[in-house]
Tab-separated table of C-alpha atoms in Angstrom:
chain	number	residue	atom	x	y	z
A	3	UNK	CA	140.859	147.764	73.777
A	4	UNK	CA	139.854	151.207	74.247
A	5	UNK	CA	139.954	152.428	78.028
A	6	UNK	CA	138.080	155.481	78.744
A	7	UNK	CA	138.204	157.411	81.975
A	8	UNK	CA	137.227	161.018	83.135
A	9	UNK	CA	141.178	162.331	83.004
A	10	UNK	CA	142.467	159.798	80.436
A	11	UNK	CA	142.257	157.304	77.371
A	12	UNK	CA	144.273	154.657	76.986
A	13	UNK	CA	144.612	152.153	74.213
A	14	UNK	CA	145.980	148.659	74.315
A	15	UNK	CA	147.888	148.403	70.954
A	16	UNK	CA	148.991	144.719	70.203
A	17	UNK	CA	151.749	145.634	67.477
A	18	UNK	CA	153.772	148.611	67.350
A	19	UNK	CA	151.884	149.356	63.598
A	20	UNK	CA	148.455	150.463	65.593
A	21	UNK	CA	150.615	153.150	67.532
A	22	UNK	CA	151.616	154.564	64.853
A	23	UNK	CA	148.230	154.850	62.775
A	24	UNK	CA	146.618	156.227	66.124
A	25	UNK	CA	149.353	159.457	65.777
A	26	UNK	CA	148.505	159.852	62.288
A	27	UNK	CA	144.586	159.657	63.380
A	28	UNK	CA	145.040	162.505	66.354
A	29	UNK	CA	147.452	164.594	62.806
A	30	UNK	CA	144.893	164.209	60.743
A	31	UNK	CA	142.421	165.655	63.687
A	32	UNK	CA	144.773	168.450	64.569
A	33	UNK	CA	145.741	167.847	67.790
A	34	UNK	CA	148.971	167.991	69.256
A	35	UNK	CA	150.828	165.453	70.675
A	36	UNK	CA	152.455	166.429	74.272
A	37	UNK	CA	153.312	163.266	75.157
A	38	UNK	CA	153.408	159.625	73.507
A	39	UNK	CA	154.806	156.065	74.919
A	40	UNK	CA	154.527	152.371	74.634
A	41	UNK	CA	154.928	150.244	77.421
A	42	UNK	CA	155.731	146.339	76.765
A	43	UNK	CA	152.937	144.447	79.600
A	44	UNK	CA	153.493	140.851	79.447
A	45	UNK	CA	152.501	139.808	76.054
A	46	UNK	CA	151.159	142.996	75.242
A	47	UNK	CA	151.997	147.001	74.570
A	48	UNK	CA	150.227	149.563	75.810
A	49	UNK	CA	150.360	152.881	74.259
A	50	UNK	CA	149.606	156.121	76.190
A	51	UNK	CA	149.338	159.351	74.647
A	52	UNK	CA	148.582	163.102	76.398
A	53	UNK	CA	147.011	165.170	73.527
A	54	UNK	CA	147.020	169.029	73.511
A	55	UNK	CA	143.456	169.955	72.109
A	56	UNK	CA	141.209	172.952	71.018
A	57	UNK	CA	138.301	174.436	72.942
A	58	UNK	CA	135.060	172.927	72.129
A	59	UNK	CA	136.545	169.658	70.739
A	60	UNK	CA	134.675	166.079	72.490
A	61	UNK	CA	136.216	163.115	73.487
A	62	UNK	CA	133.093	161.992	71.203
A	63	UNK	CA	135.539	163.503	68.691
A	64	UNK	CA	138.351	161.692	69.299
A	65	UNK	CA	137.148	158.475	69.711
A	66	UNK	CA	134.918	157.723	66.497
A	67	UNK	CA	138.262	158.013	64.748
A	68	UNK	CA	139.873	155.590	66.644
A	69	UNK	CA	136.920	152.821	67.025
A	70	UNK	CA	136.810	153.466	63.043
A	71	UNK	CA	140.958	152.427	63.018
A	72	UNK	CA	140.637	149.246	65.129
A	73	UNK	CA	137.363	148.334	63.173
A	74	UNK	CA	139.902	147.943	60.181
A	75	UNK	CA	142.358	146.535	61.945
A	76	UNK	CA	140.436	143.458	63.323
């Protein structure tokens, strides 16, 4: 599940695997990661990550990459 809000994204991640393909996705897109953690919620993790990134870039940006990961996954 992909949470967005006007000061933050977060992404429910339901094995450790899909945190670690979302870094690679925000590598491959240049950004920089400031800040990444997963958090154990009942049954489930969440992962929350602060990115560092350039002028002009879109959450639009961001987030076609990562609905294009979790279409793959499920």
């Amino acid at each position: 599940m992909l949470i967005l809000t006007p000061h933050a994204t977060q992404m429910q991640c339901r094995d450790y695997g899909l945190f670690l393909d979302t870094t690679q996705a925000f590598k491959r897109l240049k950004l920089t990661i400031l800040e990444g953690t997963l958090q154990s919620m009942s049954t489930e993790q969440w992962a929350h990550f602060i990115v560092q990134v350039p002028i002009g870039f879109n959450r639009i940006d961001i987030l076609w990459p990562l609905m294009q990961l979790l279409q793959f996954k499920f």
